[in-house]
XYZ file of C-alpha atoms in Angstrom:
692
model
C 0.017 -0.107 0.033
C 1.190 3.657 -1.093
C 1.855 6.179 1.682
C 2.285 9.789 1.441
C 5.996 10.865 0.356
C 5.859 7.614 -1.932
C 6.883 5.441 1.236
C 5.959 1.774 1.241
C 4.197 0.255 4.271
C 6.072 -2.697 5.544
C 4.188 -5.199 7.031
C 6.305 -7.152 9.626
C 5.072 -10.843 10.992
C 6.507 -11.445 14.257
C 8.794 -14.379 14.768
C 8.648 -16.624 18.099
C 10.711 -18.990 19.744
C 9.187 -22.922 20.009
C 10.858 -25.400 21.765
C 9.958 -29.123 21.463
C 10.003 -31.387 24.356
C 11.334 -33.997 25.128
C 13.383 -33.583 22.018
C 15.034 -30.259 22.931
C 14.490 -29.100 19.218
C 13.979 -25.163 18.992
C 12.803 -23.341 15.808
C 11.715 -20.044 14.978
C 8.271 -19.690 13.385
C 6.058 -16.826 12.296
C 2.963 -15.767 14.045
C 0.144 -17.640 12.665
C 2.204 -20.982 11.944
C 0.219 -24.228 13.172
C 1.791 -26.095 15.732
C 1.504 -29.133 13.395
C 3.467 -27.399 10.559
C 6.112 -26.306 12.949
C 6.609 -29.804 14.405
C 6.706 -30.937 10.624
C 9.475 -28.779 9.977
C 11.635 -30.015 12.507
C 11.160 -33.724 11.798
C 8.558 -34.531 14.482
C 6.043 -36.872 13.462
C 2.517 -36.109 14.990
C -0.498 -38.581 14.462
C -3.227 -36.990 12.391
C -5.669 -39.800 11.622
C -8.531 -37.178 10.523
C -5.947 -35.401 7.979
C -5.579 -32.173 10.170
C -9.182 -31.426 10.468
C -9.293 -31.482 14.158
C -12.039 -34.147 14.374
C -9.895 -37.073 15.797
C -7.782 -35.502 18.886
C -4.832 -37.661 18.447
C -2.346 -34.827 17.601
C -2.872 -33.446 20.985
C 0.057 -31.760 22.749
C 0.834 -29.788 25.732
C 1.737 -26.151 25.613
C 3.472 -24.190 28.112
C 2.635 -20.684 27.022
C 1.482 -18.996 29.991
C -1.921 -18.567 28.225
C -0.361 -16.131 25.614
C 1.600 -18.172 23.397
C -1.049 -19.767 21.302
C -4.586 -19.780 20.110
C -6.864 -22.898 20.034
C -9.080 -22.779 17.188
C -11.005 -25.695 18.189
C -10.972 -27.757 21.469
C -13.111 -30.775 20.223
C -12.495 -33.981 22.104
C -10.177 -32.005 24.835
C -11.924 -32.190 28.456
C -12.038 -29.048 30.759
C -9.201 -30.952 32.814
C -7.118 -31.228 29.486
C -7.523 -27.602 28.767
C -6.171 -26.708 32.270
C -3.366 -28.895 31.728
C -2.329 -27.160 28.710
C -3.516 -29.731 25.960
C -4.160 -28.520 22.598
C -4.669 -29.936 19.264
C -1.627 -29.328 17.080
C -3.384 -29.146 13.899
C -6.208 -26.501 15.136
C -3.633 -24.360 17.364
C -1.702 -21.344 15.868
C 1.396 -19.689 17.212
C 1.299 -16.155 18.496
C 4.200 -16.117 20.951
C 7.180 -18.008 22.664
C 6.130 -21.384 23.734
C 7.728 -25.029 24.781
C 5.481 -27.639 23.370
C 5.404 -31.298 24.909
C 4.903 -34.020 22.369
C 3.321 -36.936 24.373
C 4.552 -40.770 22.881
C 2.726 -41.263 19.552
C 0.918 -44.240 19.162
C 2.682 -46.972 17.460
C 1.754 -50.105 16.044
C 2.966 -52.757 18.686
C 1.760 -55.851 16.933
C 2.650 -57.481 13.779
C -0.416 -57.976 11.586
C -1.448 -61.341 11.518
C -1.274 -61.298 7.688
C 2.463 -60.639 7.649
C 3.623 -64.209 8.235
C 5.315 -66.305 5.560
C 2.574 -67.199 2.951
C 0.804 -70.582 3.346
C 0.506 -72.400 -0.187
C -1.821 -70.507 -2.299
C -3.720 -72.567 -4.727
C -4.265 -71.016 -7.982
C -7.514 -71.391 -9.928
C -5.583 -72.334 -13.034
C -2.218 -74.447 -13.997
C 0.313 -71.923 -14.333
C 2.626 -72.289 -17.605
C 5.035 -69.275 -17.867
C 5.183 -69.550 -21.563
C 1.412 -69.228 -22.145
C 0.553 -67.046 -18.952
C 3.413 -64.807 -18.100
C 4.392 -61.451 -19.902
C 7.850 -61.108 -18.151
C 10.400 -64.209 -19.072
C 14.040 -65.012 -19.066
C 15.743 -65.936 -22.458
C 18.825 -67.655 -22.318
C 21.032 -66.402 -25.353
C 24.333 -67.397 -26.666
C 25.540 -64.696 -29.320
C 28.324 -64.914 -31.867
C 30.702 -62.510 -31.195
C 31.638 -59.771 -33.408
C 34.435 -59.869 -35.712
C 36.119 -58.072 -38.927
C 33.821 -60.408 -41.209
C 30.566 -59.462 -38.828
C 30.692 -55.935 -37.417
C 27.273 -56.014 -36.483
C 26.308 -53.581 -33.617
C 25.798 -54.959 -30.124
C 21.993 -53.893 -30.100
C 21.261 -55.774 -33.460
C 23.112 -58.882 -32.553
C 21.191 -58.991 -29.414
C 18.075 -58.743 -31.481
C 19.012 -61.245 -33.894
C 19.836 -63.951 -31.193
C 16.344 -63.280 -29.729
C 14.623 -63.673 -33.230
C 16.262 -66.884 -33.948
C 15.852 -68.502 -30.587
C 12.858 -70.989 -30.383
C 10.497 -69.848 -27.954
C 10.489 -73.036 -26.337
C 13.926 -72.324 -25.097
C 12.061 -69.906 -22.775
C 11.460 -73.126 -20.330
C 11.547 -73.387 -16.751
C 14.257 -73.719 -14.440
C 14.565 -76.836 -12.776
C 16.553 -76.311 -9.492
C 16.577 -80.197 -8.725
C 18.796 -80.891 -12.001
C 20.267 -77.667 -12.450
C 19.247 -77.531 -16.302
C 16.314 -75.550 -18.337
C 13.613 -77.662 -19.227
C 12.542 -76.976 -22.633
C 8.731 -76.709 -22.733
C 6.198 -76.833 -25.592
C 3.393 -74.691 -25.117
C 0.234 -73.765 -26.674
C 1.718 -70.415 -27.240
C 4.984 -71.743 -29.000
C 5.055 -70.415 -32.462
C 8.288 -71.890 -32.944
C 10.067 -68.429 -32.896
C 11.773 -66.087 -30.626
C 11.281 -62.353 -30.201
C 10.992 -60.693 -33.585
C 10.767 -57.423 -32.223
C 12.489 -55.532 -29.359
C 12.930 -52.183 -27.583
C 14.874 -50.889 -24.664
C 15.249 -47.599 -23.029
C 18.480 -45.335 -22.785
C 19.384 -46.789 -19.441
C 19.300 -50.370 -20.500
C 21.181 -49.787 -23.750
C 24.212 -48.231 -21.964
C 24.499 -51.665 -19.984
C 24.098 -54.073 -23.326
C 27.660 -53.847 -24.450
C 29.357 -54.330 -21.185
C 27.234 -57.097 -20.250
C 27.635 -59.090 -23.373
C 31.389 -58.686 -23.101
C 31.907 -59.520 -19.700
C 29.930 -62.843 -19.913
C 31.753 -64.069 -23.214
C 28.422 -63.487 -25.262
C 26.196 -65.834 -23.009
C 23.670 -64.122 -21.219
C 20.117 -64.153 -19.711
C 17.835 -61.661 -20.962
C 14.907 -60.348 -18.968
C 12.097 -59.538 -21.323
C 8.706 -58.209 -21.275
C 7.038 -59.670 -24.032
C 3.829 -57.540 -23.888
C 1.562 -55.462 -21.536
C -2.000 -54.529 -21.414
C -1.283 -51.206 -23.362
C 0.432 -53.098 -26.127
C -0.863 -56.457 -26.027
C 0.828 -56.862 -29.711
C 4.309 -55.775 -28.565
C 6.900 -54.655 -29.280
C 8.627 -56.717 -26.289
C 10.820 -54.486 -24.022
C 14.383 -55.547 -23.129
C 14.384 -54.861 -19.070
C 17.643 -56.238 -18.001
C 20.802 -58.871 -18.916
C 21.773 -61.327 -16.280
C 24.768 -63.362 -16.013
C 24.272 -67.182 -17.182
C 24.210 -68.315 -13.604
C 21.535 -66.206 -12.142
C 18.397 -68.139 -13.773
C 16.893 -70.123 -10.923
C 14.395 -67.611 -10.306
C 12.489 -64.783 -11.594
C 10.540 -62.085 -9.163
C 7.476 -60.318 -9.205
C 5.513 -58.681 -6.651
C 1.509 -58.263 -6.104
C 0.611 -55.414 -3.981
C -2.744 -54.377 -2.598
C -2.907 -50.677 -1.118
C -5.440 -50.514 1.340
C -6.583 -47.212 3.186
C -5.407 -49.017 6.458
C -2.998 -51.885 5.331
C -0.603 -52.502 2.549
C -0.136 -56.161 1.891
C 2.416 -57.647 -0.775
C 3.252 -61.151 -2.297
C 6.726 -61.819 -3.694
C 6.255 -64.567 -6.301
C 8.469 -66.607 -8.499
C 7.431 -65.896 -12.089
C 9.065 -68.984 -13.281
C 6.867 -71.276 -10.971
C 3.891 -69.180 -9.972
C 4.870 -69.950 -6.416
C 4.148 -67.171 -3.690
C 7.673 -67.204 -1.747
C 6.326 -65.070 1.138
C 3.881 -62.252 1.860
C 4.435 -59.021 4.002
C 1.958 -56.736 5.316
C 2.177 -53.397 7.076
C -0.051 -50.578 8.218
C -0.082 -47.882 5.400
C 1.992 -45.020 6.483
C -0.567 -42.389 5.293
C -2.695 -43.441 8.452
C -0.784 -40.632 10.129
C -2.529 -37.997 7.606
C -5.919 -39.364 7.568
C -7.520 -42.880 8.546
C -10.230 -42.233 5.838
C -9.961 -41.455 2.020
C -11.464 -38.093 2.266
C -9.139 -37.033 5.189
C -6.412 -37.806 3.059
C -7.702 -36.085 -0.277
C -8.078 -33.246 1.965
C -4.916 -33.289 3.229
C -3.406 -33.760 -0.213
C -4.722 -30.162 -1.232
C -2.501 -28.749 1.780
C 0.732 -27.572 0.760
C 2.927 -30.167 -0.034
C 0.406 -32.612 1.408
C 0.139 -34.737 -2.005
C 3.993 -35.059 -2.091
C 3.987 -36.340 1.386
C 1.328 -38.913 1.035
C 2.895 -40.136 -2.058
C 5.997 -40.239 -0.123
C 4.419 -42.309 2.887
C 2.908 -44.955 0.973
C 5.920 -45.574 -1.516
C 7.798 -45.696 1.990
C 5.296 -48.476 3.156
C 5.658 -50.411 0.019
C 9.556 -50.410 0.084
C 9.571 -51.427 3.629
C 7.682 -54.491 2.686
C 9.727 -55.071 -0.349
C 12.837 -55.125 1.871
C 11.232 -57.428 4.392
C 9.798 -59.915 1.688
C 13.172 -59.695 -0.135
C 15.129 -60.362 3.173
C 12.991 -63.353 4.021
C 13.678 -64.948 0.422
C 17.318 -64.045 0.621
C 17.342 -61.568 -2.554
C 17.763 -57.964 -3.288
C 14.478 -56.209 -4.110
C 16.347 -55.086 -7.360
C 15.728 -58.763 -8.394
C 11.921 -57.903 -8.690
C 11.221 -57.111 -12.329
C 7.214 -56.665 -12.136
C 4.710 -55.397 -9.810
C 1.033 -55.314 -10.126
C -0.971 -53.056 -7.407
C -4.579 -52.846 -6.553
C -6.011 -49.737 -4.268
C -9.223 -47.907 -4.438
C -9.030 -44.798 -6.691
C -7.584 -42.320 -3.873
C -4.838 -44.867 -2.895
C -4.004 -45.030 -6.918
C -3.945 -41.471 -7.067
C -1.881 -40.780 -4.081
C 0.775 -43.606 -5.229
C 0.902 -41.671 -8.799
C 1.208 -38.410 -7.563
C -2.254 -37.523 -9.115
C -4.270 -34.909 -7.495
C -7.342 -36.744 -5.975
C -9.526 -33.439 -5.335
C -11.891 -34.141 -7.832
C -12.950 -37.361 -6.311
C -14.693 -35.626 -3.426
C -16.229 -32.901 -5.445
C -19.137 -33.083 -7.595
C -19.634 -34.890 -10.101
C -17.082 -36.842 -8.296
C -14.530 -37.950 -11.363
C -11.312 -39.125 -10.850
C -8.019 -38.102 -12.894
C -7.809 -41.392 -14.872
C -9.722 -44.875 -13.857
C -7.038 -47.205 -15.955
C -3.424 -45.579 -15.325
C -0.864 -46.458 -17.775
C 2.015 -48.880 -16.383
C 4.897 -46.603 -14.830
C 8.530 -47.399 -14.433
C 9.341 -48.135 -10.930
C 12.110 -45.733 -10.803
C 9.667 -42.860 -11.742
C 7.773 -43.714 -8.644
C 10.555 -44.237 -6.307
C 9.778 -47.821 -5.680
C 12.829 -50.138 -4.546
C 12.775 -52.917 -7.203
C 14.471 -53.005 -10.636
C 14.339 -49.630 -11.804
C 12.986 -50.411 -15.336
C 10.434 -52.863 -14.160
C 6.886 -51.722 -15.132
C 4.534 -51.076 -12.223
C 0.971 -51.832 -13.463
C -1.892 -50.261 -11.356
C -5.008 -52.343 -12.216
C -8.412 -50.557 -13.494
C -10.901 -49.102 -11.281
C -14.421 -48.226 -12.092
C -15.046 -44.603 -10.645
C -14.373 -42.238 -7.782
C -15.194 -44.589 -4.993
C -15.018 -47.968 -6.556
C -11.574 -48.632 -7.582
C -9.281 -51.415 -8.676
C -9.534 -52.977 -5.221
C -13.097 -53.939 -6.263
C -12.583 -54.876 -9.996
C -9.493 -56.796 -8.509
C -11.520 -58.528 -5.978
C -14.395 -59.412 -8.294
C -11.791 -61.503 -10.079
C -9.770 -62.272 -7.293
C -12.966 -63.609 -5.300
C -13.862 -65.969 -8.398
C -17.018 -64.168 -8.254
C -17.695 -64.885 -11.968
C -16.891 -68.719 -11.662
C -20.416 -69.238 -10.883
C -23.723 -67.729 -12.086
C -25.172 -67.334 -8.797
C -26.681 -64.061 -7.918
C -23.768 -62.798 -5.550
C -23.237 -59.761 -3.378
C -19.801 -59.152 -3.053
C -18.420 -56.809 -0.286
C -15.448 -55.129 0.735
C -16.051 -53.688 4.413
C -13.610 -51.064 5.347
C -13.409 -47.225 5.672
C -15.034 -46.832 2.287
C -17.655 -49.634 2.164
C -17.637 -51.117 -1.467
C -20.345 -53.474 -2.921
C -20.856 -55.434 -6.155
C -24.232 -57.211 -6.999
C -24.700 -59.474 -10.019
C -24.105 -62.806 -11.595
C -21.348 -61.498 -14.033
C -23.698 -61.563 -16.960
C -24.310 -58.100 -15.237
C -22.511 -56.053 -12.465
C -23.636 -53.168 -10.569
C -21.674 -51.220 -8.071
C -21.601 -48.431 -5.709
C -19.867 -47.169 -2.578
C -20.704 -45.551 0.617
C -18.817 -43.519 3.260
C -18.914 -45.820 5.957
C -15.910 -43.882 7.717
C -13.463 -45.704 9.964
C -15.481 -46.394 12.714
C -15.490 -50.050 12.698
C -11.343 -49.671 12.477
C -11.552 -47.498 15.923
C -11.343 -43.810 14.432
C -14.032 -41.463 15.589
C -14.826 -43.619 18.629
C -13.608 -42.171 21.841
C -11.502 -45.435 23.207
C -11.358 -46.882 19.583
C -8.178 -48.156 18.185
C -6.613 -50.291 15.758
C -6.242 -54.168 16.392
C -2.994 -54.025 18.070
C -1.750 -55.481 21.434
C -4.215 -54.374 24.250
C -7.171 -53.861 21.912
C -10.722 -55.467 23.168
C -11.656 -57.513 20.288
C -14.810 -59.370 21.495
C -17.424 -58.363 24.143
C -20.174 -60.445 26.278
C -22.491 -59.053 28.550
C -24.628 -60.398 31.419
C -28.223 -60.264 30.480
C -29.110 -60.041 34.415
C -26.253 -58.219 35.765
C -25.143 -56.166 32.707
C -21.470 -56.796 33.781
C -19.338 -57.294 30.755
C -16.541 -59.751 30.054
C -14.075 -59.367 27.008
C -11.342 -60.826 25.381
C -8.027 -58.506 24.759
C -5.344 -58.807 21.804
C -2.817 -60.215 24.376
C 1.070 -59.068 24.750
C 2.980 -62.338 24.334
C 5.540 -61.281 26.678
C 3.227 -60.564 29.451
C 1.173 -63.780 28.984
C 4.240 -65.885 28.940
C 4.766 -64.397 32.397
C 1.337 -65.259 33.394
C 0.278 -61.757 33.589
C -3.027 -60.358 31.672
C -2.369 -58.042 29.088
C -4.117 -54.595 30.212
C -6.680 -53.136 27.849
C -6.118 -49.780 26.085
C -9.332 -49.463 23.940
C -11.676 -51.132 21.643
C -11.077 -52.441 17.925
C -13.467 -52.884 14.990
C -14.575 -56.412 15.906
C -14.895 -55.506 19.516
C -17.197 -52.474 18.660
C -19.312 -54.783 16.495
C -19.587 -57.325 19.617
C -20.133 -54.725 22.025
C -22.931 -52.829 20.070
C -24.640 -56.142 19.432
C -24.431 -56.982 23.058
C -25.736 -53.887 24.452
C -28.631 -54.011 22.239
C -29.509 -57.818 22.626
C -29.197 -57.388 26.393
C -31.299 -53.931 26.446
C -28.426 -51.757 27.598
C -29.499 -49.526 24.572
C -32.461 -49.381 22.728
C -32.681 -49.622 19.024
C -32.098 -45.857 18.642
C -28.859 -46.411 20.832
C -30.236 -44.628 23.881
C -28.547 -46.129 27.040
C -31.366 -47.210 29.656
C -30.546 -45.607 32.707
C -33.327 -47.730 34.633
C -31.133 -50.792 34.751
C -29.659 -49.635 37.749
C -25.897 -50.417 36.565
C -23.234 -48.519 37.844
C -21.616 -49.278 34.236
C -24.419 -46.808 32.527
C -23.723 -43.192 33.678
C -23.311 -39.675 32.361
C -19.849 -38.555 31.754
C -18.464 -35.561 30.380
C -19.502 -36.286 26.850
C -22.662 -37.349 27.405
C -24.314 -40.827 28.632
C -21.688 -43.606 28.520
C -21.099 -47.443 29.204
C -18.148 -48.339 31.038
C -16.522 -51.385 29.663
C -13.162 -51.675 31.510
C -12.521 -49.906 35.077
C -9.599 -47.629 35.172
C -7.628 -50.460 37.191
C -7.969 -52.941 34.219
C -6.428 -50.727 31.598
C -3.000 -49.734 30.497
C -3.746 -45.971 30.756
C -5.300 -45.705 34.098
C -8.502 -44.382 33.021
C -11.975 -45.988 32.322
C -12.304 -47.479 28.899
C -15.997 -46.415 27.554
C -18.396 -46.148 24.900
C -20.317 -43.013 24.661
C -23.865 -42.243 23.066
C -21.974 -40.352 20.513
C -19.601 -43.378 19.636
C -22.901 -45.641 19.354
C -24.518 -43.036 17.048
C -21.011 -43.294 14.754
C -21.225 -46.729 14.856
C -25.142 -47.033 13.765
C -24.433 -44.445 11.127
C -21.435 -46.525 9.847
C -23.554 -49.804 9.623
C -26.554 -47.849 8.366
C -24.718 -46.719 5.324
C -23.249 -50.154 4.467
C -27.010 -51.675 4.975
C -28.540 -48.777 2.719
C -25.578 -49.198 0.162
C -26.580 -52.692 -0.803
C -30.246 -52.442 -0.273
C -30.398 -49.840 -2.855
C -27.840 -51.621 -4.996
C -30.546 -54.487 -5.130
C -33.648 -52.284 -5.519
C -32.103 -50.570 -8.295
C -32.350 -53.876 -10.305
C -35.288 -55.100 -8.877
C -34.062 -57.624 -6.607
C -35.100 -58.489 -3.058
C -32.148 -59.386 -0.807
C -33.736 -62.614 0.184
C -32.767 -63.625 -3.506
C -28.942 -63.332 -3.090
C -27.660 -66.761 -3.360
C -23.968 -65.747 -1.833
C -22.434 -63.065 -0.020
C -18.549 -62.821 -0.594
C -16.998 -60.825 2.200
C -13.267 -59.425 1.249
C -10.937 -57.585 3.087
C -9.069 -57.988 6.000
C -11.338 -56.490 8.351
C -13.992 -59.202 7.093
C -12.193 -62.095 8.619
C -12.688 -60.854 12.085
C -16.571 -60.060 11.896
C -18.852 -62.263 13.728
C -21.722 -62.943 11.415
C -24.417 -63.189 14.121
C -23.314 -60.010 15.966
C -23.061 -58.098 12.556
C -26.455 -59.393 11.636
C -27.864 -58.461 14.877
C -26.654 -54.713 14.665
C -27.967 -54.621 11.029
C -24.491 -54.263 9.279
C -25.469 -57.383 7.154
C -28.429 -58.813 5.788
C -30.235 -61.559 7.797
C -29.599 -64.557 5.511
C -28.801 -68.212 6.354
C -25.268 -68.278 7.618
C -23.968 -70.932 5.191
C -24.434 -68.056 2.382
C -21.648 -65.844 3.987
C -18.174 -66.578 2.745
C -15.138 -64.530 4.288
C -12.412 -64.290 1.898
C -9.828 -62.382 3.185
C -7.903 -59.873 0.914
C -9.734 -60.586 -2.395
C -7.905 -57.380 -4.153
C -4.452 -58.953 -3.291
C -5.635 -62.365 -4.787
C -6.695 -60.449 -7.929
C -3.391 -58.700 -8.265
C -1.616 -61.908 -7.903
C -3.698 -63.555 -10.543
C -3.072 -60.413 -12.707
C 0.878 -60.708 -12.162
C 0.785 -64.029 -13.502
C -1.791 -64.662 -16.302
C -2.342 -61.867 -18.942
C -5.940 -63.257 -19.261
C -6.928 -62.868 -15.826
C -5.425 -59.185 -16.028
C -7.573 -58.568 -19.010
C -10.828 -60.084 -17.149
C -10.048 -57.453 -14.397
C -10.252 -54.861 -17.199
C -13.296 -56.278 -18.527
C -14.895 -56.354 -15.033
C -14.014 -52.593 -14.467
C -15.223 -51.474 -17.948
C -18.353 -53.384 -17.945
C -19.672 -52.790 -14.421
C -22.243 -50.056 -13.884
C -21.608 -47.708 -11.072
C -24.563 -46.095 -9.110
C -23.513 -43.040 -7.634
C -25.493 -43.227 -4.073
C -25.015 -39.375 -3.552
C -27.242 -38.874 -6.659
C -29.637 -41.425 -5.648
C -32.692 -40.010 -3.704
C -33.886 -43.520 -2.555
C -30.380 -43.788 -0.639
C -31.151 -41.454 2.070
C -34.610 -42.878 2.716
C -32.899 -46.336 3.141
C -29.994 -44.653 5.165
C -32.632 -43.078 7.710
C -34.318 -46.586 7.773
C -31.221 -48.154 8.799
C -30.500 -45.821 11.457
C -31.995 -48.262 14.385
C -30.758 -51.445 15.345
C -31.216 -53.767 13.453
C -33.225 -51.586 11.275
C -36.521 -49.737 11.547
C -38.455 -52.756 9.935
C -37.375 -55.733 12.286
C -39.279 -57.751 9.868
C -36.254 -57.755 7.587
C -34.266 -59.415 10.635
C -36.299 -62.459 11.699
C -33.445 -64.236 13.343
C -33.012 -60.716 15.407
C -36.651 -60.332 16.190
C -36.677 -63.896 17.340
C -33.847 -63.266 20.177
C -35.553 -59.926 21.302
C -38.897 -62.213 21.598
C -36.974 -64.610 23.797
C -35.424 -61.603 25.759
C -38.693 -60.128 26.657
C -40.363 -63.362 27.438
C -37.394 -64.080 30.089
C -37.725 -60.424 31.469
C -41.410 -61.080 32.147
C -40.627 -64.414 34.061
């Protein structure tokens, strides 16, 4: 702004000293900076599962400021005692003076995922033939050395050797005999690779490798890929003749919560090992919406991309170590994941996914080189991200449909992937219709006061006595404590425990169908807390933190909304094609969370339809299974693409019937109890006993 005398106003923003404890790091920061951003500058990692929106309360820090150094924008999830003690939400607190900030110990994953084990033998739904099914192959080659008579350049000489070699030479390595098994295959046309390409980094190594190994090498060649099914083939690498026992690939599923990986021998089709870890992005948002919002802030997109790549690289290192190889020996990777996870992996802005009309940047990304993504496998290896359907039905679902073998039967099937984003598909594979509902992460412990992930100390199942209303529960144990004969103290309640608890509270009458607590029961467990009515699951002396573990009315409402969204989703899906849920012949449940759901409890709260139990099939990680099939078999890779392309997507936010179905599902188990005859029978028995 110009001032008289042509002088210019200088706006000076004050800087303040911020010291972080217990690290002792000190930094200068400007007025108005968020404490979370300042912490990030000095490399302190704060958990922000809600993506910095101030909803989860897990980035709470203690600020010693004398009351003048900060301004709290929000105090959500902080009690009056917390405020007196100086607690503040780092993502909602701005700097206004010199402060000392104490960062409490951040929540860590203390229990390795149960899926992170050496893989048990996986039976493929087809007989694997690498010549017929595999696009990446090993070619043992012996070249004629150059001479004054034959001065053909190295590259042309290599292509000539590949073109003249019979394709049956691309056999399997017999480790028992130490020889190549020459195979005839349905794909054998008697000729080798007649067309070949290579990038500059590969060409730079060709001449040296050929001369170092006396013109006898093994070529790693990608015959084709989905976006060039007719070639040309691509030279990926040249190996010494002795390195031919294995050819490695990786199948990856990037879940919102968990990243899982198979390390696979492409010569035999065998899964050598499996690894799994929590997605590093969790600390920046536990659901896709939180991460989309975080990605739009500053360098949030770059940070989220780095976090998921870091998780994948950690799994690659772990799996490779178990197989006694280097990650650089992996020459192919196939990735499944929902649309947001794929966008974040590729560094594509995901903001349009959550904004009307809810579209992605791309549903079927082209293959990318590992070096371009920072993934630590062979740099020239292709990373193939499988195709998705729409904004909220991604590659995890198209891969899951094929991985679950849903289309191997003509039975009318409902396929569910229950997670932070409840996705579902209905059909018989002559037709498929899909939708997604934002269930939120409530069933994974987020948005619940004492909710937590399924780690050590989590209450994973609850039973309530129908006469005393006293609970008993099972905790995920700490093996070290159990070995010493000591019980594992509870720390919170995980997803399966929340389903169990909600069901038990409803069936025993602790809560009514609207989730209201019954104070007339006279139980000391039912009380009014600072955040409203609540039920005490564990008293303070039974917990690790020394405070009561409770479920509040607010928590119950969040859980009812989450289950209601899922139930409403597949109800509307069925109604849209004129089908009653009773007509469904199979319910296939994918996702790691689905493995821990108790069918009876899930039906009692209205999360799953009331169908005979034998119709339910829990399949584990169907997205990873689909990625494995795509890694090994180009035909399955094509099927996944066809499933994604042929699937009709129903956008629930634009469907007026969804709101009506959702509203009806906001009761336990449902407004229309007739839809849940087995639950009605249990309630009738309870009422009969109470009369007696």
